[in-house]
PDB file of C-alpha atoms in Angstrom:
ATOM      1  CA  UNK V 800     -67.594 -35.515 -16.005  1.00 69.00           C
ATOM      2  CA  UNK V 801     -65.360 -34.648 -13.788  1.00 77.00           C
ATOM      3  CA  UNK V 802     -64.613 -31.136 -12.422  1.00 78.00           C
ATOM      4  CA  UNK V 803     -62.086 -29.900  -9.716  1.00 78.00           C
ATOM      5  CA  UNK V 804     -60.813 -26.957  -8.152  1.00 78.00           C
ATOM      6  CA  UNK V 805     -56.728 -26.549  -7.142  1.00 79.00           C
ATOM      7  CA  UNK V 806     -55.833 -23.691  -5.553  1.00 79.00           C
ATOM      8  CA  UNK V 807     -51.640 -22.775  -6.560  1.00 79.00           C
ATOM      9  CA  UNK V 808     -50.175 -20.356  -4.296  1.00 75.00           C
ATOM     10  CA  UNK V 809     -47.052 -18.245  -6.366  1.00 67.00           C
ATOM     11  CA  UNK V 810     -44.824 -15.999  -4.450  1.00 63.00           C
ATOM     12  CA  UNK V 811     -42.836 -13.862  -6.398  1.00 61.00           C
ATOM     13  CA  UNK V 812     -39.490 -12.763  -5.101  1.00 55.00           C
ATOM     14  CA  UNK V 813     -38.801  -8.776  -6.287  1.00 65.00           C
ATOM     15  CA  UNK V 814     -36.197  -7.806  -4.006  1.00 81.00           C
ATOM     16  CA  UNK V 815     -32.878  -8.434  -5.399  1.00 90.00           C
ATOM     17  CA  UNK V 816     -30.240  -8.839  -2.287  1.00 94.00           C
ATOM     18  CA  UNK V 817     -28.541  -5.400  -1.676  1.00 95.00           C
ATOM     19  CA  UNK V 818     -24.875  -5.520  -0.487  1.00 97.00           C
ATOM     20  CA  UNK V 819     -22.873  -2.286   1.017  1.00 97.00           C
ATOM     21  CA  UNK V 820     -18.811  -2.875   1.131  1.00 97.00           C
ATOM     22  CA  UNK V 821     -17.594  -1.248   4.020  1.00 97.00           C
ATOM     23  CA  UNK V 822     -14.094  -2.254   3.471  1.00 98.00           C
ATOM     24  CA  UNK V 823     -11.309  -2.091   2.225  1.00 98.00           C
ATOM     25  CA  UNK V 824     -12.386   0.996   0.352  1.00 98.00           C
ATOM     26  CA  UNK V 825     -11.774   2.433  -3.011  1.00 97.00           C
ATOM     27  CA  UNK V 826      -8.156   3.815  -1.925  1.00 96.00           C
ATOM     28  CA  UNK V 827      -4.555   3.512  -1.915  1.00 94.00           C
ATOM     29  CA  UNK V 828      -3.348   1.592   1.639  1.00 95.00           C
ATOM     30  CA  UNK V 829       0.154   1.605   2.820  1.00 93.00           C
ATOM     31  CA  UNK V 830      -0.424  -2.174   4.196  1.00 95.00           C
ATOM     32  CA  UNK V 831      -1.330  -5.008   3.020  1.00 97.00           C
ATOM     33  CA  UNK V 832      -5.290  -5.656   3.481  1.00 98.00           C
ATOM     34  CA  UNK V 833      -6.133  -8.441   5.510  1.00 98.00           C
ATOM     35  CA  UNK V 834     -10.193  -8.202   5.735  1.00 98.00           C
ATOM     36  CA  UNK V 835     -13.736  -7.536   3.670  1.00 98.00           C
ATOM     37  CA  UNK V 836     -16.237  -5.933   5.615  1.00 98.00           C
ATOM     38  CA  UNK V 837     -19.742  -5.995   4.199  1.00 98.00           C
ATOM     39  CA  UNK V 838     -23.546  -5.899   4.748  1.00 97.00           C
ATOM     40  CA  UNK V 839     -26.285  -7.532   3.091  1.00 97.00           C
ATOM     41  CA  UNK V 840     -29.988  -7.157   2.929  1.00 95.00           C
ATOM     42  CA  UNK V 841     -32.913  -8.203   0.870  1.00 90.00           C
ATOM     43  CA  UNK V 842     -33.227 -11.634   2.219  1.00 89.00           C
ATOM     44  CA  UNK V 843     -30.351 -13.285   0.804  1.00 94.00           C
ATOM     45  CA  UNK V 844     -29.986 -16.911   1.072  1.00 94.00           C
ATOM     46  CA  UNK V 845     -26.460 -17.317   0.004  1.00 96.00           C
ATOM     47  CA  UNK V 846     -23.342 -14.718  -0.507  1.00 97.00           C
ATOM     48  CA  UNK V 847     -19.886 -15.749  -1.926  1.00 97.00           C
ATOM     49  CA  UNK V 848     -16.531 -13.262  -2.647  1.00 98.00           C
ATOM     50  CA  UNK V 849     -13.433 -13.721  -4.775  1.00 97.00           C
ATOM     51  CA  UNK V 850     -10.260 -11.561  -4.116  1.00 96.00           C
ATOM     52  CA  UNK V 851      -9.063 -12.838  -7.483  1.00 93.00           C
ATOM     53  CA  UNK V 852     -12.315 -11.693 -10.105  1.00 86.00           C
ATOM     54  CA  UNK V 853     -14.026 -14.662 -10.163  1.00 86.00           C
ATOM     55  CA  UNK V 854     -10.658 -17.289 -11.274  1.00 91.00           C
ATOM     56  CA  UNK V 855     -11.876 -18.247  -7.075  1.00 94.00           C
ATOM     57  CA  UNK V 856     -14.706 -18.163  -5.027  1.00 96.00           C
ATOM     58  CA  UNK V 857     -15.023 -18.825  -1.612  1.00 97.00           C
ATOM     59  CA  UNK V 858     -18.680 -19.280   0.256  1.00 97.00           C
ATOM     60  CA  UNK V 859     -19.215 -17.637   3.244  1.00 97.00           C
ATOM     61  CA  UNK V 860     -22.529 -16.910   6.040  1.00 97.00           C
ATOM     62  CA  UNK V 861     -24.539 -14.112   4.698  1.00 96.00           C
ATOM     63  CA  UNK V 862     -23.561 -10.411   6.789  1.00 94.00           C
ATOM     64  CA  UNK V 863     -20.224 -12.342   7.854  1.00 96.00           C
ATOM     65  CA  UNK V 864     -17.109 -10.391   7.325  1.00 98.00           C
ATOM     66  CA  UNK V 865     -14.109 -12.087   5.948  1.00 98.00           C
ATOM     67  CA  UNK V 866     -10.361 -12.021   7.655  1.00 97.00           C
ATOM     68  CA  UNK V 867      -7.408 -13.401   7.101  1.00 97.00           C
ATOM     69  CA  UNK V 868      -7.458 -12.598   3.266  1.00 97.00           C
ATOM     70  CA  UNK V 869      -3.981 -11.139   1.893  1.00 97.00           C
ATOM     71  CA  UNK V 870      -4.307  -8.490  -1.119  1.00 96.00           C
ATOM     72  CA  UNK V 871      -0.719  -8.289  -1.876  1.00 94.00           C
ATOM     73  CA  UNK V 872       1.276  -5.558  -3.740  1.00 95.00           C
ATOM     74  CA  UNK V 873      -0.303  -3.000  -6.394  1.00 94.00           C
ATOM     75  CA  UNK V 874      -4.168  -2.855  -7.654  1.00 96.00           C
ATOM     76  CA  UNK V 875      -6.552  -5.601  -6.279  1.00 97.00           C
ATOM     77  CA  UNK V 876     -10.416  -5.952  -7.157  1.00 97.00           C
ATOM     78  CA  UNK V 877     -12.539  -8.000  -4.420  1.00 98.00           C
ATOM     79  CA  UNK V 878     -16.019  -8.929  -4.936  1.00 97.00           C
ATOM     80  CA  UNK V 879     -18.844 -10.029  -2.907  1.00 97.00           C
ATOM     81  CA  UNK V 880     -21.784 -12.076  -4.564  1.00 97.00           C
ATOM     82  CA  UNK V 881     -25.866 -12.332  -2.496  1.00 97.00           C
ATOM     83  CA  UNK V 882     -28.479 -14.184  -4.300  1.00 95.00           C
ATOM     84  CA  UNK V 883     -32.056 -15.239  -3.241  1.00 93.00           C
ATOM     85  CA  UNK V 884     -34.137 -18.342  -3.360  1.00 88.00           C
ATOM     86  CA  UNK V 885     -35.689 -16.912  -6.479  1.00 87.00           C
ATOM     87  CA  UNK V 886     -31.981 -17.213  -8.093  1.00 87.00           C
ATOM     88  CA  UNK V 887     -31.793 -13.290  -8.421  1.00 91.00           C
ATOM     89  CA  UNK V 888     -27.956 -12.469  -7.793  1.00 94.00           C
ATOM     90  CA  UNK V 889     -26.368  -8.828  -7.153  1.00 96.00           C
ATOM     91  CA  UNK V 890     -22.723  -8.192  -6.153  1.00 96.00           C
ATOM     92  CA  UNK V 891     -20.556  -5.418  -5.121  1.00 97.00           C
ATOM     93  CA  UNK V 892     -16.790  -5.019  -6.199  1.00 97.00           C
ATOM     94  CA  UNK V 893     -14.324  -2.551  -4.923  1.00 98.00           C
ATOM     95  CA  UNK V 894     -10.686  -1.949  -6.560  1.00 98.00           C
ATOM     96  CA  UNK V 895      -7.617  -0.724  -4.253  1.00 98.00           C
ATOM     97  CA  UNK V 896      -4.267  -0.187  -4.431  1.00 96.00           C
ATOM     98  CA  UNK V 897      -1.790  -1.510  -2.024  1.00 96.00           C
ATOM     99  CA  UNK V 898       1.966  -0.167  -1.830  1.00 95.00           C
ATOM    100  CA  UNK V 899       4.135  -1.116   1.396  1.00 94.00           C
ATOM    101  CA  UNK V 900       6.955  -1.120   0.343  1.00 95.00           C
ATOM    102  CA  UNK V 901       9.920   1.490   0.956  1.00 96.00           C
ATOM    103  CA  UNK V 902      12.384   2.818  -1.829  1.00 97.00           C
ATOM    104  CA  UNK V 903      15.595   1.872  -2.196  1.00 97.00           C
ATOM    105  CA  UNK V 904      18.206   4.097  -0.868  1.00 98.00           C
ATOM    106  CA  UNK V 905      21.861   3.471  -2.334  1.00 97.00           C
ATOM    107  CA  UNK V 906      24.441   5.829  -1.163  1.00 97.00           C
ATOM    108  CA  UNK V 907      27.664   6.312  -3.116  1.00 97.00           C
ATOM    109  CA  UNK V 908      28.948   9.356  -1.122  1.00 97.00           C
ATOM    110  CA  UNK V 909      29.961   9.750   1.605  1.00 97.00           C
ATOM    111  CA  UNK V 910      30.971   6.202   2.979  1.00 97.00           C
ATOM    112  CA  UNK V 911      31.773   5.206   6.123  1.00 97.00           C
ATOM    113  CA  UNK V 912      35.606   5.943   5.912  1.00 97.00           C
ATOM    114  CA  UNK V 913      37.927   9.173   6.520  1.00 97.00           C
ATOM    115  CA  UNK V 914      38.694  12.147   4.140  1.00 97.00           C
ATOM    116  CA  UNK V 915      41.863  14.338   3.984  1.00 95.00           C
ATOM    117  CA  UNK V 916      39.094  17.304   2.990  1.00 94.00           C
ATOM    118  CA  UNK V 917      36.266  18.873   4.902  1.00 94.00           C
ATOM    119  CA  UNK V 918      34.336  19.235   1.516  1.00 95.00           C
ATOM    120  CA  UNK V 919      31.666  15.819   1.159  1.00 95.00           C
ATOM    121  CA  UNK V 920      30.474  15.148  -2.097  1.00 95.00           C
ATOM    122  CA  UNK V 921      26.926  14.275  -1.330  1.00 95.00           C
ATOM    123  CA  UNK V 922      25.347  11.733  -3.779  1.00 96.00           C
ATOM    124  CA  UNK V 923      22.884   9.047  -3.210  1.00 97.00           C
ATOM    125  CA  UNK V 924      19.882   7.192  -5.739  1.00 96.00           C
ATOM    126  CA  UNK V 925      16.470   5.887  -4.776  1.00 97.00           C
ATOM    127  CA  UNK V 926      14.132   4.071  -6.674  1.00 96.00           C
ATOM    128  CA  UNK V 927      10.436   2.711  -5.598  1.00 95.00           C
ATOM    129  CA  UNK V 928       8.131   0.730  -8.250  1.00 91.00           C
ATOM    130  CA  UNK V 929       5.710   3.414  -7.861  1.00 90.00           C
ATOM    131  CA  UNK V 930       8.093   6.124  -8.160  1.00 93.00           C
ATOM    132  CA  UNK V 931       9.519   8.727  -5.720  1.00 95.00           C
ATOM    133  CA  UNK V 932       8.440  11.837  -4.399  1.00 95.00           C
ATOM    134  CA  UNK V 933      10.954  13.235  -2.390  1.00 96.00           C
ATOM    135  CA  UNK V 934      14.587  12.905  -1.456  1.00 97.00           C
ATOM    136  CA  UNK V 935      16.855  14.933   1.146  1.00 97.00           C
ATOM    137  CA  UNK V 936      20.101  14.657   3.594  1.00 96.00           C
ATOM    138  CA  UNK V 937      20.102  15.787   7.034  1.00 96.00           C
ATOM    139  CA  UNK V 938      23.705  17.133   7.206  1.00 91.00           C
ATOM    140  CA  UNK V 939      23.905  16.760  11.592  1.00 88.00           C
ATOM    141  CA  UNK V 940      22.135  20.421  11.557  1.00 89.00           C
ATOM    142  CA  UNK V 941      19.694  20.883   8.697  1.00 92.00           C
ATOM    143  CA  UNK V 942      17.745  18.953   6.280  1.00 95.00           C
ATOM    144  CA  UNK V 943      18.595  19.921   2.779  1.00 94.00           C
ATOM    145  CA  UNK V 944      16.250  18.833  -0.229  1.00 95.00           C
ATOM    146  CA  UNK V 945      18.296  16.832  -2.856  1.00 95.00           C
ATOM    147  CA  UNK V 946      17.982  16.560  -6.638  1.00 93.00           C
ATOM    148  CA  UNK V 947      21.839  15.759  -7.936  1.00 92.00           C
ATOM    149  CA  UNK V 948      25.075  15.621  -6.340  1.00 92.00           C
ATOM    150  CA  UNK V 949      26.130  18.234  -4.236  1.00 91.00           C
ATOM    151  CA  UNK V 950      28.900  18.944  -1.689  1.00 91.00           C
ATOM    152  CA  UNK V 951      28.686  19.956   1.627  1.00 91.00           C
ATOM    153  CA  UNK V 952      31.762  22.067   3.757  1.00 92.00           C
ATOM    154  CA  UNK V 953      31.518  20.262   7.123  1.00 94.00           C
ATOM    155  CA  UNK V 954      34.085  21.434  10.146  1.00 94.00           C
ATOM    156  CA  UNK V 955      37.195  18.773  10.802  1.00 95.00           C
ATOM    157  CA  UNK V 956      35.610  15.527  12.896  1.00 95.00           C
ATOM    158  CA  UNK V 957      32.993  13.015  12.745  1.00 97.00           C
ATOM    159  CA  UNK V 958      29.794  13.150  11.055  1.00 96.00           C
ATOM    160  CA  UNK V 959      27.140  11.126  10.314  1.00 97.00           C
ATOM    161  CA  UNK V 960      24.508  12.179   7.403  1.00 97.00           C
ATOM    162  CA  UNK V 961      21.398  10.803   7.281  1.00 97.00           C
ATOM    163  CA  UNK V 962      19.596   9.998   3.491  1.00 97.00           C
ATOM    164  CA  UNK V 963      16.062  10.231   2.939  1.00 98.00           C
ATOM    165  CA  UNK V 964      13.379   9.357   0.359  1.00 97.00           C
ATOM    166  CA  UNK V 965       9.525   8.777   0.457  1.00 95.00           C
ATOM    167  CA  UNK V 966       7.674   7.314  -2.693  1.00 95.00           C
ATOM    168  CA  UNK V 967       4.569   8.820  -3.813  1.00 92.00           C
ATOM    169  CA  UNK V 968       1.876   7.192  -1.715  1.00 92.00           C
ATOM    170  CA  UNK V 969       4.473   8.271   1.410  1.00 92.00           C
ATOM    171  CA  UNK V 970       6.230   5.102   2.212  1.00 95.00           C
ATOM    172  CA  UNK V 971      10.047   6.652   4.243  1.00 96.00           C
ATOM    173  CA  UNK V 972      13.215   4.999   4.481  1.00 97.00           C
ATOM    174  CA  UNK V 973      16.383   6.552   5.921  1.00 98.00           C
ATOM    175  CA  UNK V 974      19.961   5.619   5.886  1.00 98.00           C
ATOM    176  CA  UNK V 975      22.675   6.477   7.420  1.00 97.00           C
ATOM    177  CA  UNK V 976      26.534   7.068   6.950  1.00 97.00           C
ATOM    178  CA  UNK V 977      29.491   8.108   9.641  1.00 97.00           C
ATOM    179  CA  UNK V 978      32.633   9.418   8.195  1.00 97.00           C
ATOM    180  CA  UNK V 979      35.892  11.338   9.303  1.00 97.00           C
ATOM    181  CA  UNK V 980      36.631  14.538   7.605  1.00 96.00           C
ATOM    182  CA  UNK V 981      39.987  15.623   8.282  1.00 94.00           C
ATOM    183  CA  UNK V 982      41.653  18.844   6.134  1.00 86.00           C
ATOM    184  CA  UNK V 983      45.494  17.635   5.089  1.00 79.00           C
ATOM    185  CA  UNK V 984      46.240  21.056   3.972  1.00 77.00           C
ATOM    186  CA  UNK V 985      45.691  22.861   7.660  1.00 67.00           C
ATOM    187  CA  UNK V 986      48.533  20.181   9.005  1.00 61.00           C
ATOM    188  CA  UNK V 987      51.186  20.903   5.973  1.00 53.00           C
TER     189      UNK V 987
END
């Protein structure tokens, strides 16, 4: 008979990696997001992310923040991945929204040409994907709030009006239009 003694040594891995997004956050941005800024603990001994939920993933060093990503227009979800040499896995998503773009001003009156009247019909449409939150002229002295075509008295000369809108998460864009207004019936 034969009797022998083996000693087995077992090391059981309990914490699961922890990771913290730091950025971007759970917002709306104005800008395109270029970067993923994250932390990781809990002895991780590889971390991946996917800017696309999962169709991608990319491998990266542990605690390494990621740039030169591009998230693109509207609602993006990016997710970082740990796991440990026990196999345990955690991740960490965060959803944003992205909108850089400006509306779209089109101006149908005034143009850029001269009138034989000193009364401007003042009309202009914008339009943004994410809709629009505000539209007004400045007139050369005040800026007036617009919701419909109006018409402004302006003294004989040159003018230049100046159309407004922002869209809802604040994005401006101006144009502009010169005109001559000139009043026919004071020279008849």
């Amino acid at each position: 008979n034969r009797n022998s003694t083996l000693t087995r040594t077992i090391t059981l891995v309990t914490v699961v990696p922890s990771i913290n997004l730091t950025y971007p956050l759970n917002t709306t941005y104005t800008s395109v997001q270029t970067a993923l800024n994250y932390s990781v603990s809990g002895s991780p001994q590889a971390c991946w992310y996917s800017t696309n939920l999962g169709a991608a993933n990319t491998t990266v060093t542990c605690g390494t923040n990621v740039t030169g990503l591009s998230s693109g227009q509207g609602s993006s979800t990016w997710k970082v991945y740990a796991n440990n040499s026990a196999g345990t896995q955690n991740s960490s998503s965060v959803t944003f929204f992205v909108d850089s773009v400006v509306p779209i001003i089109n101006v149908s009156s005034p143009t850029n040409t001269t009138y034989t009247s000193t009364n401007i019909s003042d009309n202009f449409t914008t339009s943004d994907l994410n809709g629009i939150s505000a539209r007004w002229i400045y007139n050369g002295s005040a800026n007036i709030s617009y919701s419909g075509i109006t018409s402004t008295v302006v003294p004989q000369g040159s003018h230049s009006f100046i159309f407004y809108s922002n869209d809802t998460t604040n994005n401006l864009n101006s144009t502009s239009v010169t005109f001559y207004a000139e009043d026919v019936s004071l020279t008849a």
